[in-house]
Amino acid sequence: MSVQKEKMLARLHRVRTLQLGLARAEEVRQAEALAGEHQLTQRISALVDAVAPTTQSTGAHDLSAAAYYRERLQRTADAAVTRVEMAERRANVATEATRAAKRDQTAVEKLMERARHAATAREMRALEDAPGIPRAKRHGPC
């Protein structure tokens, strides 16, 4: 394999490895963001349960305040559901980017391996085609 091609493949492999690392880091970051959005949704649902009307009616003012907070929490819950969906989409995109980066890196590794095999085969052919080493005539004790 030529030195230039070897250097080019090595540089390409380094770049693809860096891209794979960045893609994996982004995938982890998006997974953490998705987990955070799920936790936020659970906290909001717990608050909705806490503000839910009870069997004890304490007065119209308390009921109107509870209704106001329930309505605000419902809007917040709707927004949280939207954020979860967006986070899931971003996590899926990051996962696909990681797969693509891994495919690219694997392709470069296969090219490097193929080039090594071709260089080895060329060296073997060169050795086979090389003229043999003439042996000196050996004469026994005469």
mmCIF file of C-alpha atoms in Angstrom:
data_model
loop_
_atom_site.group_PDB
_atom_site.id
_atom_site.type_symbol
_atom_site.label_atom_id
_atom_site.label_comp_id
_atom_site.label_asym_id
_atom_site.label_seq_id
_atom_site.Cartn_x
_atom_site.Cartn_y
_atom_site.Cartn_z
ATOM 1 C CA MET A 1 0.000 0.000 0.000
ATOM 2 C CA SER A 2 1.383 3.386 -0.881
ATOM 3 C CA VAL A 3 2.434 5.620 1.942
ATOM 4 C CA GLN A 4 0.046 8.361 0.792
ATOM 5 C CA LYS A 5 -2.928 6.021 0.749
ATOM 6 C CA GLU A 6 -1.971 4.646 4.157
ATOM 7 C CA LYS A 7 -1.747 8.159 5.620
ATOM 8 C CA MET A 8 -5.042 9.150 4.007
ATOM 9 C CA LEU A 9 -6.833 6.091 5.395
ATOM 10 C CA ALA A 10 -5.308 6.624 8.850
ATOM 11 C CA ARG A 11 -6.411 10.272 8.851
ATOM 12 C CA LEU A 12 -9.875 9.299 7.633
ATOM 13 C CA HIS A 13 -10.092 6.659 10.372
ATOM 14 C CA ARG A 14 -9.141 9.211 13.041
ATOM 15 C CA VAL A 15 -11.792 11.627 11.774
ATOM 16 C CA ARG A 16 -14.473 8.930 11.662
ATOM 17 C CA THR A 17 -13.529 7.776 15.158
ATOM 18 C CA LEU A 18 -13.863 11.342 16.447
ATOM 19 C CA GLN A 19 -17.214 11.698 14.696
ATOM 20 C CA LEU A 20 -18.383 8.450 16.267
ATOM 21 C CA GLY A 21 -17.368 9.672 19.715
ATOM 22 C CA LEU A 22 -19.210 12.954 19.196
ATOM 23 C CA ALA A 23 -22.300 11.135 17.927
ATOM 24 C CA ARG A 24 -22.276 8.819 20.945
ATOM 25 C CA ALA A 25 -21.920 11.798 23.297
ATOM 26 C CA GLU A 26 -24.856 13.538 21.602
ATOM 27 C CA GLU A 27 -26.912 10.349 21.880
ATOM 28 C CA VAL A 28 -26.204 10.149 25.620
ATOM 29 C CA ARG A 29 -27.027 13.838 26.050
ATOM 30 C CA GLN A 30 -30.358 13.423 24.243
ATOM 31 C CA ALA A 31 -31.190 10.299 26.267
ATOM 32 C CA GLU A 32 -30.548 12.258 29.480
ATOM 33 C CA ALA A 33 -32.743 15.102 28.212
ATOM 34 C CA LEU A 34 -35.507 12.605 27.444
ATOM 35 C CA ALA A 35 -35.214 11.117 30.929
ATOM 36 C CA GLY A 36 -35.421 14.621 32.413
ATOM 37 C CA GLU A 37 -38.561 15.374 30.412
ATOM 38 C CA HIS A 38 -40.136 12.115 31.602
ATOM 39 C CA GLN A 39 -39.322 13.028 35.212
ATOM 40 C CA LEU A 40 -40.852 16.468 34.720
ATOM 41 C CA THR A 41 -44.018 14.882 33.322
ATOM 42 C CA GLN A 42 -44.229 12.589 36.351
ATOM 43 C CA ARG A 43 -43.799 15.530 38.749
ATOM 44 C CA ILE A 44 -46.534 17.455 36.952
ATOM 45 C CA SER A 45 -48.901 14.475 37.146
ATOM 46 C CA ALA A 46 -48.159 14.203 40.874
ATOM 47 C CA LEU A 47 -49.052 17.880 41.266
ATOM 48 C CA VAL A 48 -52.270 17.346 39.301
ATOM 49 C CA ASP A 49 -53.169 14.528 41.677
ATOM 50 C CA ALA A 50 -52.395 16.750 44.666
ATOM 51 C CA VAL A 51 -54.666 19.543 43.398
ATOM 52 C CA ALA A 52 -57.500 17.194 42.452
ATOM 53 C CA PRO A 53 -60.776 17.957 44.237
ATOM 54 C CA THR A 54 -61.407 16.057 47.437
ATOM 55 C CA THR A 55 -64.628 14.977 49.082
ATOM 56 C CA GLN A 56 -64.344 17.798 51.590
ATOM 57 C CA SER A 57 -65.677 21.018 50.112
ATOM 58 C CA THR A 58 -64.228 23.868 52.063
ATOM 59 C CA GLY A 59 -65.677 26.696 50.065
ATOM 60 C CA ALA A 60 -66.148 28.325 46.708
ATOM 61 C CA HIS A 61 -62.923 30.285 46.976
ATOM 62 C CA ASP A 62 -60.881 27.121 47.539
ATOM 63 C CA LEU A 63 -62.648 25.349 44.674
ATOM 64 C CA SER A 64 -62.019 28.224 42.270
ATOM 65 C CA ALA A 65 -58.349 28.366 43.280
ATOM 66 C CA ALA A 66 -58.020 24.604 42.812
ATOM 67 C CA ALA A 67 -59.728 24.846 39.410
ATOM 68 C CA TYR A 68 -57.353 27.630 38.404
ATOM 69 C CA TYR A 69 -54.298 25.571 39.392
ATOM 70 C CA ARG A 70 -55.693 22.438 37.728
ATOM 71 C CA GLU A 71 -56.174 24.362 34.505
ATOM 72 C CA ARG A 72 -52.621 25.778 34.695
ATOM 73 C CA LEU A 73 -51.227 22.333 35.472
ATOM 74 C CA GLN A 74 -53.151 20.859 32.542
ATOM 75 C CA ARG A 75 -51.583 23.403 30.179
ATOM 76 C CA THR A 76 -48.188 22.634 31.672
ATOM 77 C CA ALA A 77 -48.818 18.896 31.287
ATOM 78 C CA ASP A 78 -49.771 19.403 27.632
ATOM 79 C CA ALA A 79 -46.575 21.373 27.066
ATOM 80 C CA ALA A 80 -44.593 18.650 28.850
ATOM 81 C CA VAL A 81 -46.078 15.990 26.564
ATOM 82 C CA THR A 82 -44.995 18.055 23.559
ATOM 83 C CA ARG A 83 -41.493 18.420 25.022
ATOM 84 C CA VAL A 84 -41.306 14.658 25.613
ATOM 85 C CA GLU A 85 -42.296 13.978 21.999
ATOM 86 C CA MET A 86 -39.673 16.427 20.751
ATOM 87 C CA ALA A 87 -37.044 14.900 23.052
ATOM 88 C CA GLU A 88 -37.926 11.426 21.757
ATOM 89 C CA ARG A 89 -37.509 12.635 18.171
ATOM 90 C CA ARG A 90 -34.148 14.226 18.987
ATOM 91 C CA ALA A 91 -33.045 11.031 20.756
ATOM 92 C CA ASN A 92 -34.045 8.968 17.710
ATOM 93 C CA VAL A 93 -32.141 11.319 15.400
ATOM 94 C CA ALA A 94 -29.069 11.087 17.649
ATOM 95 C CA THR A 95 -29.308 7.282 17.705
ATOM 96 C CA GLU A 96 -29.500 7.179 13.910
ATOM 97 C CA ALA A 97 -26.523 9.555 13.672
ATOM 98 C CA THR A 98 -24.550 7.220 15.931
ATOM 99 C CA ARG A 99 -25.435 4.259 13.722
ATOM 100 C CA ALA A 100 -24.367 6.176 10.614
ATOM 101 C CA ALA A 101 -21.074 7.207 12.241
ATOM 102 C CA LYS A 102 -20.409 3.602 13.261
ATOM 103 C CA ARG A 103 -21.150 2.439 9.697
ATOM 104 C CA ASP A 104 -18.728 5.042 8.329
ATOM 105 C CA GLN A 105 -16.002 4.054 10.764
ATOM 106 C CA THR A 106 -16.500 0.358 10.012
ATOM 107 C CA ALA A 107 -16.316 1.069 6.275
ATOM 108 C CA VAL A 108 -12.987 2.868 6.716
ATOM 109 C CA GLU A 109 -11.676 -0.003 8.860
ATOM 110 C CA LYS A 110 -12.666 -2.449 6.116
ATOM 111 C CA LEU A 111 -10.873 -0.308 3.523
ATOM 112 C CA MET A 112 -7.755 -0.299 5.692
ATOM 113 C CA GLU A 113 -7.939 -4.068 6.138
ATOM 114 C CA ARG A 114 -8.463 -4.581 2.401
ATOM 115 C CA ALA A 115 -5.461 -2.359 1.639
ATOM 116 C CA ARG A 116 -3.315 -4.342 4.093
ATOM 117 C CA HIS A 117 -4.366 -7.623 2.465
ATOM 118 C CA ALA A 118 -3.613 -6.222 -1.000
ATOM 119 C CA ALA A 119 -0.173 -5.030 0.127
ATOM 120 C CA THR A 120 0.564 -8.422 1.666
ATOM 121 C CA ALA A 121 -0.539 -10.185 -1.526
ATOM 122 C CA ARG A 122 1.696 -7.882 -3.629
ATOM 123 C CA GLU A 123 4.665 -8.605 -1.381
ATOM 124 C CA MET A 124 4.011 -12.344 -1.595
ATOM 125 C CA ARG A 125 3.812 -12.168 -5.417
ATOM 126 C CA ALA A 126 7.035 -10.161 -5.495
ATOM 127 C CA LEU A 127 8.749 -12.823 -3.405
ATOM 128 C CA GLU A 128 7.382 -15.585 -5.627
ATOM 129 C CA ASP A 129 8.515 -13.791 -8.793
ATOM 130 C CA ALA A 130 11.961 -12.983 -7.425
ATOM 131 C CA PRO A 131 14.741 -15.109 -8.839
ATOM 132 C CA GLY A 132 15.860 -17.876 -6.607
ATOM 133 C CA ILE A 133 19.078 -17.702 -4.688
ATOM 134 C CA PRO A 134 21.651 -19.841 -6.494
ATOM 135 C CA ARG A 135 23.114 -22.440 -4.258
ATOM 136 C CA ALA A 136 26.798 -22.996 -4.298
ATOM 137 C CA LYS A 137 27.823 -26.416 -5.413
ATOM 138 C CA ARG A 138 28.712 -28.460 -2.486
ATOM 139 C CA HIS A 139 31.331 -31.033 -2.961
ATOM 140 C CA GLY A 140 31.778 -33.611 -0.419
ATOM 141 C CA PRO A 141 35.208 -34.695 0.613
ATOM 142 C CA CYS A 142 36.646 -36.174 -2.502
#
